[in-house]
Coordinates of C-alpha atoms and ligand atoms in Angstrom, one line a residue:
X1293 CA -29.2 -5.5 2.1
X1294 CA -26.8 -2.7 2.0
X1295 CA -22.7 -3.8 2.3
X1296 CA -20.7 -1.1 3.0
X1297 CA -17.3 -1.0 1.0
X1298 CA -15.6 -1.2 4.3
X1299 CA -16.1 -1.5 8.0
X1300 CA -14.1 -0.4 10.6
X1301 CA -17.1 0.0 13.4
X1302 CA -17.4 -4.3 12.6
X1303 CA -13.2 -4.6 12.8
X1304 CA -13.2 -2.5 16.1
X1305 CA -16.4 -4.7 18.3
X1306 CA -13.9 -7.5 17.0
X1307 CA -10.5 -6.2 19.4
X1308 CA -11.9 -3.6 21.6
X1309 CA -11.7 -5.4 24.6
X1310 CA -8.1 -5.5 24.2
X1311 CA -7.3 -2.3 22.4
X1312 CA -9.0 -0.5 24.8
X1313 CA -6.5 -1.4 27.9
X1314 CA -3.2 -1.3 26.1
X1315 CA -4.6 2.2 24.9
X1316 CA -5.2 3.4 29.0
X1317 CA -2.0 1.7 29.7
X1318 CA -0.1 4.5 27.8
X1319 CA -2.0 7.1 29.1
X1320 CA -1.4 6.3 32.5
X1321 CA 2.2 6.4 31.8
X1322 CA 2.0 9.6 29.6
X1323 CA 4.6 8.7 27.5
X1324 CA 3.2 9.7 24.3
X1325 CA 6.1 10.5 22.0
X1326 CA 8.5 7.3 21.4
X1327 CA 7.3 5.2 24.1
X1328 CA 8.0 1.4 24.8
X1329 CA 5.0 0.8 22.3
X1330 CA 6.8 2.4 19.1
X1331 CA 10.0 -0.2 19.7
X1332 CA 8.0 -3.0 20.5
X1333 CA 5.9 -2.2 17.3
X1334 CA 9.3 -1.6 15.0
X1335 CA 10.9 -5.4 16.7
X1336 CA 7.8 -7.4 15.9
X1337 CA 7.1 -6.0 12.3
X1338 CA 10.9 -6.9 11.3
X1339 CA 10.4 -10.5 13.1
X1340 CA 7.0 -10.6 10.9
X1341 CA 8.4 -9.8 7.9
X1342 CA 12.3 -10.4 7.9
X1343 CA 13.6 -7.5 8.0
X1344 CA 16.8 -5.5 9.9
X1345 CA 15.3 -2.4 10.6
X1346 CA 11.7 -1.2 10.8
X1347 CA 11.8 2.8 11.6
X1348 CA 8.4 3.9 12.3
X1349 CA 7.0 7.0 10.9
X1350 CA 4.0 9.7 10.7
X1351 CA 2.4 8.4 7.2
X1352 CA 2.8 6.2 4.5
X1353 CA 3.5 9.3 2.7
X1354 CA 6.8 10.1 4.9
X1355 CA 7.9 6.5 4.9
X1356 CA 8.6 7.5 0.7
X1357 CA 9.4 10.5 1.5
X1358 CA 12.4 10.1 3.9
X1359 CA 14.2 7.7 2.0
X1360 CA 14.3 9.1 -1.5
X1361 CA 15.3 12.3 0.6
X1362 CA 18.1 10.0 2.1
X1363 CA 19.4 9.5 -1.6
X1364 CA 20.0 13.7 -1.9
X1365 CA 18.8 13.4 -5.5
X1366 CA 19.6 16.3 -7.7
X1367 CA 17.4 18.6 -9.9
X1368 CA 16.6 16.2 -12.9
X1369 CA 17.1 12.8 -11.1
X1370 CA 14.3 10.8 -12.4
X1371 CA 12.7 7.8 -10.1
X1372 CA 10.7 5.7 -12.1
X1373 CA 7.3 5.0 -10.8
X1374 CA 3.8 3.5 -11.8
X1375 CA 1.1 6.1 -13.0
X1376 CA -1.9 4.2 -11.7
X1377 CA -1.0 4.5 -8.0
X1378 CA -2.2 6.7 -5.0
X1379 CA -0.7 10.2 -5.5
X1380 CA 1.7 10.0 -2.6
X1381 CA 3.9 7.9 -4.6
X1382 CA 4.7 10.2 -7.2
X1383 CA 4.2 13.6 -4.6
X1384 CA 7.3 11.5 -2.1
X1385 CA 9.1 12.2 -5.8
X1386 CA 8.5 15.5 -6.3
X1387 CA 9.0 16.9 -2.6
X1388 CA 12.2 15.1 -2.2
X1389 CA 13.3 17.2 -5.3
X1390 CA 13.5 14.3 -7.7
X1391 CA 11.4 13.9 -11.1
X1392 CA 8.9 11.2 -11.2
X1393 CA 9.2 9.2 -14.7
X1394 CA 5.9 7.4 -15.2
X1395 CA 5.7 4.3 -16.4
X1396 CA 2.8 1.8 -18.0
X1397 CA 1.4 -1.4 -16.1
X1398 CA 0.5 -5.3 -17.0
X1399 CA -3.4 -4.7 -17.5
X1400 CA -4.2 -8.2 -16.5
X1401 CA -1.9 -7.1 -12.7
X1402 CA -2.3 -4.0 -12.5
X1403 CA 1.1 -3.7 -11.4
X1404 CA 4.3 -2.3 -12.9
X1405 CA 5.5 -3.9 -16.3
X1406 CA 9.3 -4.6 -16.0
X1407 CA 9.6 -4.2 -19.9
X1408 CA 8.3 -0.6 -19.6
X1409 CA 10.3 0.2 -17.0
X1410 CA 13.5 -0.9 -18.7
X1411 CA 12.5 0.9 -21.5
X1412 CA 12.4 4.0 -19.3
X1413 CA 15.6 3.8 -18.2
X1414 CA 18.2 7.0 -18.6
X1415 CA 21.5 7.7 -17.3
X1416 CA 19.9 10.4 -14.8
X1417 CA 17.5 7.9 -13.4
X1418 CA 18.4 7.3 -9.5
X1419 CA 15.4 4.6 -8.1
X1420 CA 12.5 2.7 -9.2
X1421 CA 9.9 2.7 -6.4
X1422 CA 7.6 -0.4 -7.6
X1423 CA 4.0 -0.2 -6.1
X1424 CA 2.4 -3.6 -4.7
X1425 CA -1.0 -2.2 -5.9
X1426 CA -4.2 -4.0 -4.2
X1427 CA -2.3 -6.4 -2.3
X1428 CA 0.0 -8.1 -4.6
X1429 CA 3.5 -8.2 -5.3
X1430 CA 5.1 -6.5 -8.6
X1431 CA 7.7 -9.1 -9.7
X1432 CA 10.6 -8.4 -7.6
X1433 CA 12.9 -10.6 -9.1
X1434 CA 12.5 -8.8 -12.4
X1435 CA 12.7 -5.5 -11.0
X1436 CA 15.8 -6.0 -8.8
X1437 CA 17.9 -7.3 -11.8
X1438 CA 17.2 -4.7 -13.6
X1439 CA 18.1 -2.2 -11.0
X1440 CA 21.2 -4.2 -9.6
X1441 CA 22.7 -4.5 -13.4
X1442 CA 23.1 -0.7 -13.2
X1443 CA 23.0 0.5 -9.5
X1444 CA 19.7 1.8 -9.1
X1445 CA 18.1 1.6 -5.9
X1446 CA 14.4 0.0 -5.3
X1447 CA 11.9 1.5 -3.6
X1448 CA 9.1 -0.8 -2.3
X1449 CA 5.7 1.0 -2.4
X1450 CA 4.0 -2.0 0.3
X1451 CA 1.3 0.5 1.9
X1452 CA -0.9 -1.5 0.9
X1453 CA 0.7 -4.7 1.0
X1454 CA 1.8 -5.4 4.7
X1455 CA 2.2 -9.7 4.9
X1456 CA 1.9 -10.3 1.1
X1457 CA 4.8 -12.6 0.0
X1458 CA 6.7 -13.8 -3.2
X1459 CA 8.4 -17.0 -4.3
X1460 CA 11.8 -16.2 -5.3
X1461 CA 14.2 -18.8 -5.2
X1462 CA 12.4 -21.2 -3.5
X1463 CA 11.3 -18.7 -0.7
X1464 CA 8.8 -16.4 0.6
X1465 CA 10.1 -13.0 1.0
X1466 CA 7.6 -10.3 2.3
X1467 CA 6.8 -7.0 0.4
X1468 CA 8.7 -4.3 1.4
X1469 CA 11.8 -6.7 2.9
X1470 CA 13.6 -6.6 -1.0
X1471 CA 14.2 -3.0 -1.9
X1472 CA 17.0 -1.1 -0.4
X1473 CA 13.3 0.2 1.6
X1474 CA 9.7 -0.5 1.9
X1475 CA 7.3 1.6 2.8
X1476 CA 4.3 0.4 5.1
X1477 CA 1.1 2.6 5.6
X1478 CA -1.2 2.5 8.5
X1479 CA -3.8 4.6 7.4
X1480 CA -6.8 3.3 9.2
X1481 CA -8.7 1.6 6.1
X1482 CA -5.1 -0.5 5.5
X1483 CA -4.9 -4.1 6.0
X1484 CA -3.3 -3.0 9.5
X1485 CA -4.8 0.0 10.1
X1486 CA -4.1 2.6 13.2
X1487 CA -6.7 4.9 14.9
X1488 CA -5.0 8.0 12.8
X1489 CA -2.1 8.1 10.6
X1490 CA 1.1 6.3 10.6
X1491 CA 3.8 4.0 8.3
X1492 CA 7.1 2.3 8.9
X1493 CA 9.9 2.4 6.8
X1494 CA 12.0 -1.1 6.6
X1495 CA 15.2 -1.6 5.1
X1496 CA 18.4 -4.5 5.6
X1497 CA 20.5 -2.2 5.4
X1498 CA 22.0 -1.0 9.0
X1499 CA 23.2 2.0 8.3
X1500 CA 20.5 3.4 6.4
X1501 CA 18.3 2.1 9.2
X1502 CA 20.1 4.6 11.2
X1503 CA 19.7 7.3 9.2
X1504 CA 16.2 6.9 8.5
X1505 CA 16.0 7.2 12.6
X1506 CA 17.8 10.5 12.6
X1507 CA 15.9 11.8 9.6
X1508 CA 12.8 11.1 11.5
X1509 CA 13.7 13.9 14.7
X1510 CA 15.2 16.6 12.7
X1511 CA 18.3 14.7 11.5
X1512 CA 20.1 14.1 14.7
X1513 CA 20.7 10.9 16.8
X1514 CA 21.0 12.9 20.0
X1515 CA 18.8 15.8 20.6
X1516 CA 20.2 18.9 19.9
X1517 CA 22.7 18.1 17.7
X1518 CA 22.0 18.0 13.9
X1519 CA 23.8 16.3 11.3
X1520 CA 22.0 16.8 8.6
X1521 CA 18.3 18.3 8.2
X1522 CA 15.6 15.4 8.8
X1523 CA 11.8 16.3 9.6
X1524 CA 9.3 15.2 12.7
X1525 CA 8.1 12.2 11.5
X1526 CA 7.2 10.1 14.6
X1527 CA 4.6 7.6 15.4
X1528 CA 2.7 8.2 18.2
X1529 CA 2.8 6.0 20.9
X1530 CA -0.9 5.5 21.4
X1531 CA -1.0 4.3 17.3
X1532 CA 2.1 1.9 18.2
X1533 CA -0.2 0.4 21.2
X1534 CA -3.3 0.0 18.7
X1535 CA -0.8 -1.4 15.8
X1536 CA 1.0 -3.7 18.2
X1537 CA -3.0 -5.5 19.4
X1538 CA -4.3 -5.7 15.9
X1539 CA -0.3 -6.9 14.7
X1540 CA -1.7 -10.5 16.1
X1541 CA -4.4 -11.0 14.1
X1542 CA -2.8 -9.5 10.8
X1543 CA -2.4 -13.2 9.1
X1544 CA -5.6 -14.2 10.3
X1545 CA -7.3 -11.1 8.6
X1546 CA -5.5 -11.1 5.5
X1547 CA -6.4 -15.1 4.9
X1548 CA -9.9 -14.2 6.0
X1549 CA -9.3 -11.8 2.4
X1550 CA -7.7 -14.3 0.4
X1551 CA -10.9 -16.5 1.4
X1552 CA -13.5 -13.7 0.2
X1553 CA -11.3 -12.9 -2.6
X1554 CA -12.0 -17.0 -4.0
X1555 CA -15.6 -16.4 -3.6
X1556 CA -15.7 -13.7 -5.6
X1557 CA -13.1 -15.4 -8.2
X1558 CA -15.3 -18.2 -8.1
X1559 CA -18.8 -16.3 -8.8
X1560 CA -17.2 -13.6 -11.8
X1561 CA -14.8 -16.6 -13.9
X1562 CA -16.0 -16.8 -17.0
X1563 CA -18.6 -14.0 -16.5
X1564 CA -18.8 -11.9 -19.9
X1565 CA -18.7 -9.0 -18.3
X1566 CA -16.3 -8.6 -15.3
X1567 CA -12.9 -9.8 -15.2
X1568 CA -11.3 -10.9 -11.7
X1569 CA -8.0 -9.9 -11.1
X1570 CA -5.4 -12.0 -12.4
X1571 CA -2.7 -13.1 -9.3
X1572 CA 0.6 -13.9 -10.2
X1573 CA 1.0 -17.9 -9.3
X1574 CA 4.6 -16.4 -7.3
X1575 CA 2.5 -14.3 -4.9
X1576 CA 0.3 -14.5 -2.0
X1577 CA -1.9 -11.4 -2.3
X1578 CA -3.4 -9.9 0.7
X1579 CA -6.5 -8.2 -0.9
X1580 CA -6.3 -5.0 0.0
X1581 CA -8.7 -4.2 -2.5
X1582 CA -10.5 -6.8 -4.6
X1583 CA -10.3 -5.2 -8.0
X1584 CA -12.4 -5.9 -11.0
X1585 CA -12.1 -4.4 -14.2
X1586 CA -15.7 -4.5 -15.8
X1587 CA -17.5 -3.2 -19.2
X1588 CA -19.8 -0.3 -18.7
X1589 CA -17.6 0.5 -15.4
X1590 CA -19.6 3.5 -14.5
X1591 CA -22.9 1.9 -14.8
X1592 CA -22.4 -0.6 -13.2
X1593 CA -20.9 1.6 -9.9
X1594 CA -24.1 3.4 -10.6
X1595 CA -25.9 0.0 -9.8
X1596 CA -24.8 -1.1 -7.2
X1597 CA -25.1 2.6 -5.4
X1598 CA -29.0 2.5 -5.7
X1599 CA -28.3 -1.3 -4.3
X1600 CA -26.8 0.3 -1.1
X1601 CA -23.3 -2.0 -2.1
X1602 CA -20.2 0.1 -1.4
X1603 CA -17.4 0.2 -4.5
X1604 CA -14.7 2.7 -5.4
X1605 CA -12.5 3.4 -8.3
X1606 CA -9.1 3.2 -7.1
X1607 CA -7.7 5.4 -9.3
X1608 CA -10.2 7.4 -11.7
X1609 CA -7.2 9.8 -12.7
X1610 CA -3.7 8.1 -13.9
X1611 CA -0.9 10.8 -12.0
X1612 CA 0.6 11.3 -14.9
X1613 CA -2.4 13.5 -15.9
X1614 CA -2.9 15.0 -12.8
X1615 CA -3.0 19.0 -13.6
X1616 CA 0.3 19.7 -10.9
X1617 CA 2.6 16.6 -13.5
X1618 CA 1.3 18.5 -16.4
X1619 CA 4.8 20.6 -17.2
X1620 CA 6.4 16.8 -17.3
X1621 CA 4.7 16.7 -20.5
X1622 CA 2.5 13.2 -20.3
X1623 CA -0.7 13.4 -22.3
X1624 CA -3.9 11.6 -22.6
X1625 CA -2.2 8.3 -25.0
X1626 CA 0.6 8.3 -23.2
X1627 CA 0.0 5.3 -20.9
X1628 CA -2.6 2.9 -22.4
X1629 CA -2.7 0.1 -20.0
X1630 CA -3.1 2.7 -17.3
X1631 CA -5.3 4.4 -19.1
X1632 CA -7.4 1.3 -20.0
X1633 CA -7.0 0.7 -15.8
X1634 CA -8.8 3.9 -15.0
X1635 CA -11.6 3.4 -16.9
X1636 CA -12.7 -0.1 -16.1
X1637 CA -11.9 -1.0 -12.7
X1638 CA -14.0 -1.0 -9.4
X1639 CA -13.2 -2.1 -5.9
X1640 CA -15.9 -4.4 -3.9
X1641 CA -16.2 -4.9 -0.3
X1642 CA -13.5 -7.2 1.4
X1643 CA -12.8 -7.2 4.6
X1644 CA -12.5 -10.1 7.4
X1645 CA -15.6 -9.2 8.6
X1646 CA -17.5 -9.2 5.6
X1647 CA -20.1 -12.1 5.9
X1648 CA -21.5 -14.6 3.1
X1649 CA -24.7 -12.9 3.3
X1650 CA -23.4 -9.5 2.4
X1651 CA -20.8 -10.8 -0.1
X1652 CA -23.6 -12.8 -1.6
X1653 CA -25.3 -9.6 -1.5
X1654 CA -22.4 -8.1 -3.4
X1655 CA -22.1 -10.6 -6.5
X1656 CA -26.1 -10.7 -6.7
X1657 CA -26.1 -7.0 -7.5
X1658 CA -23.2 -7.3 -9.9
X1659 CA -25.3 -10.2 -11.7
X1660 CA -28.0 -8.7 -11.7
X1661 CA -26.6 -5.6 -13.7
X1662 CA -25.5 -7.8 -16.7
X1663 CA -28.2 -9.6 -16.5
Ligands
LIG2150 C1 0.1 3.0 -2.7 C2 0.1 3.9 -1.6 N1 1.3 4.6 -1.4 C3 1.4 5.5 -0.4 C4 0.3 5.8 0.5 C5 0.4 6.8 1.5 O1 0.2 6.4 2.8 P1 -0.4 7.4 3.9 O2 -1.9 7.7 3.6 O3 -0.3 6.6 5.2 O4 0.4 8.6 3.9 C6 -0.9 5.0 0.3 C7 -2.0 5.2 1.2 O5 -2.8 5.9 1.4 C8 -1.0 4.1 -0.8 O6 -2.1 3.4 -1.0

C-alpha cells in the first residue's frame, strides 16, 4: 500500500460540498479584495484563540515580515531565532534589515532552548521570534521572562502551530496569542490550510493591531494617504471564504492528529532505533508534522520510498549554514543539537484523513527496516 505523506485531494472530498458554495458566493458578489469574508475570518480566529487583533495577510512569510518591520530595527539589530526552522523565519530578519542571531535547540523538542537563547543575548538585540516547530509550543513562560526582564519583544513563529496550547498559570493560552505578535501560515499543506497562500498576524496590543492594518495597504488607513511606507499584503477574499469553512473543523482535525500521533508513540516507544518526539507535559501539540529522529536517517527514507510511504526531512540544512547567512560567520560545529536535528529526523504521514490501514502501513515499513 502506498501512503502518501500528505493528502489534500482526501481533506477536500471531506468539505467540498460546502467550500464550494461559500466560494461562488463571493464571486457572485465580486468582491475579491477585503471582502466580508477577510473580517469574518480575522473575528473568529481572535475568538478561537484569544486574541485582540488578528490582521490578515498574503503569507506566513509577511505576517514575520511586517512586524519586525513595524519595530524600524537598525543596521546591526540582532533578533534571535532558531536555526533549524523554515527559512522564512530567518529571511523576515534579514529583509526587515535586522540580523538574525541563531541559536541552538533542546534535541529531545526540537524547539528553542531558553538557556541558549539567554546566553545569546547582547545589548543590540531587539526580539526573539521563538518558532512552535511541528506543532508544539516553545516554553513561553521561559521565553517571555527573559524578554520582559530586559524589554525585548517576542515574536511568535505559530505557522505551523494554529490551536496548539500551553499551561501557564493554570491556563491554556494559544500559540501565537503571548508574543507582542504571532504569526499564522495558511499555506495549503498547514493544519488550516487555504487554496493558495495566506497568514494572519495576531497581537493584544491595539495599537499595533492598527498598524499592522496600515502596513498591510501601503502604510495608510485611508487610501491615498500614507503615513509611513507599508507593502500589499492582503488576503484574498476567496482564501478568507475557504479559511472561514475549514475554521469549523480545525479542533476536530488537529485531535484527529493528536490521535495518530499516540499510535505512532505507541508502536516506536522503546524501539532501538527510532525515537518519538518528546512533548512537553505543558502543551497540547497539534502535529503538524510527526517527527522522528532515527539512526541510519537516510536509509531508512530510502526504505520507505521503494515502500511507496511518503516522509520528508523537515530541515536537511540548519539556516545558519545556508550559503546567503554565510558572511554572519556560523560554521559547521556551531549549533550541535541542530546539527544532530538535521541529520536524524524524518516526518511520516499525519493527517485527519489518514486511516489505520495506511498508518499501519507506515509503522510496518519502518519495522521492517530495523528489522
Ligand atoms: C515555521 C514557518 N515559518 C514561516 C513560514 C512561512 O509561511 P508561508 O509559506 O505562508 O509564507 C512557514 C511555512 O511555510 C513555516 O513553516
Amino acid at each position: 500500500m502506498s501512503v502518501p505523506l500528505l493528502d489534500l485531494v482526501a481533506q477536500y472530498q471531506t468539505i467540498k460540498d460546502v467550500v464550494l458554495p461559500a466560494l461562488q458566493s463571493v464571486i457572485e458578489r465580486q468582491q475579491f479584495i477585503m471582502g466580508q469574508e477577510v473580517g469574518e475570518l480575522e473575528c473568529a480566529v481572535a475568538g478561537l484563540l484569544g486574541v485582540r487583533q488578528a490582521v490578515a495577510c498574503a503569507s506566513g512569510t509577511d505576517a514575520l515580515l511586517l512586524p519586525l518591520q513595524s519595530m524600524r530595527l537598525q543596521p546591526g539589530d540582532e533578533v534571535i531565532t532558531p536555526s533549524f526552522t523554515f527559512f522564512a523565519t530567518a529571511g523576515a530578519v534579514h529583509n526587515a534589515g535586522g540580523t538574525p542571531v541563531f541559536v541552538d535547540i533542546d534535541p529531545s523538542t526540537f524547539l528553542l532552548d531558553p538557556a541558549a537563547v539567554e546566553a545569546a543575548i547582547t545589548p543590540r538585540t531587539r526580539a526573539i521570534i521563538v518558532v512552535h516547530l511541528y506543532g508544539q509550543m516553545a516554553p513561553m513562560e521561559s521565553m517571555l521572562a527573559l524578554a520582559g526582564r530586559r524589554g525585548i519583544a517576542v515574536i511568535e513563529d505559530a505557522a505551523q502551530a494554529i490551536g496548539a496550547r500551553q499551561r501557564i498559570g493554570g491556563e491554556w493560552r494559544s500559540a501565537g496569542s503571548l508574543g507582542l505578535a504571532g504569526a499564522l501560515s495558511f499555506f495549503p499543506s498547514k493544519n488550516l490550510g487555504a487554496w493558495g497562500d495566506g497568514g494572519m498576524m495576531l497581537t493584544q496590543d491595539e495599537a499595533l493591531g492598527a498598524r499592522l492594518r496600515k502596513l498591510r495597504v501601503h502604510g495608510g488607513a485611508k487610501q491615498y494617504h500614507h503615513e509611513e511606507v507599508g507593502t500589499n499584503s492582503r488576503l484574498d477574499t476567496l482564501q478568507a471564504a475557504v479559511l472561514l469553512v475549514k475554521l469549523q473543523y480545525l479542533s476536530r482535525w488537529n485531535a484527529a492528529r493528536r490521535a495518530r500521533a499516540a499510535r505512532y508513540d505507541h508502536a516506536f516507544t522503546g524501539h532501538p532505533a527510532v525515537c518519538p518526539p518528546r512533548v512537553d507535559p505543558a502543551n497540547e501539540h497539534v502535529y503538524h508534522q510527526y517527527t522522528i529522529r532515527a539512526e541510519r536517517r537516510d536509509q531508512l527514507a530510502a526504505h520507505l520510498k521503494s515502500r511507496g510511504i511518503g516522509h520528508a526531512v523537515y530541515y536537511p540544512v540548519g539556516l545558519h549554514l545556508q550559503p546567503c547567512f554565510a558572511p554572519l560567520g556560523y560554521r559547521q560545529g556551531s549549533l550541535p543539537a541542530t546539527e544532530a536535528a538535521m541529520a536524524s529526523v524524518l516526518s511520516l504521514p499525519i493527517y485527519p484523513e489518514l486511516t489505520d490501514a495506511q498508518q499501519d502501513a507506515v509503522i510496518a515499513a519502518v519495522r521492517e527496516f530495523y528489522a
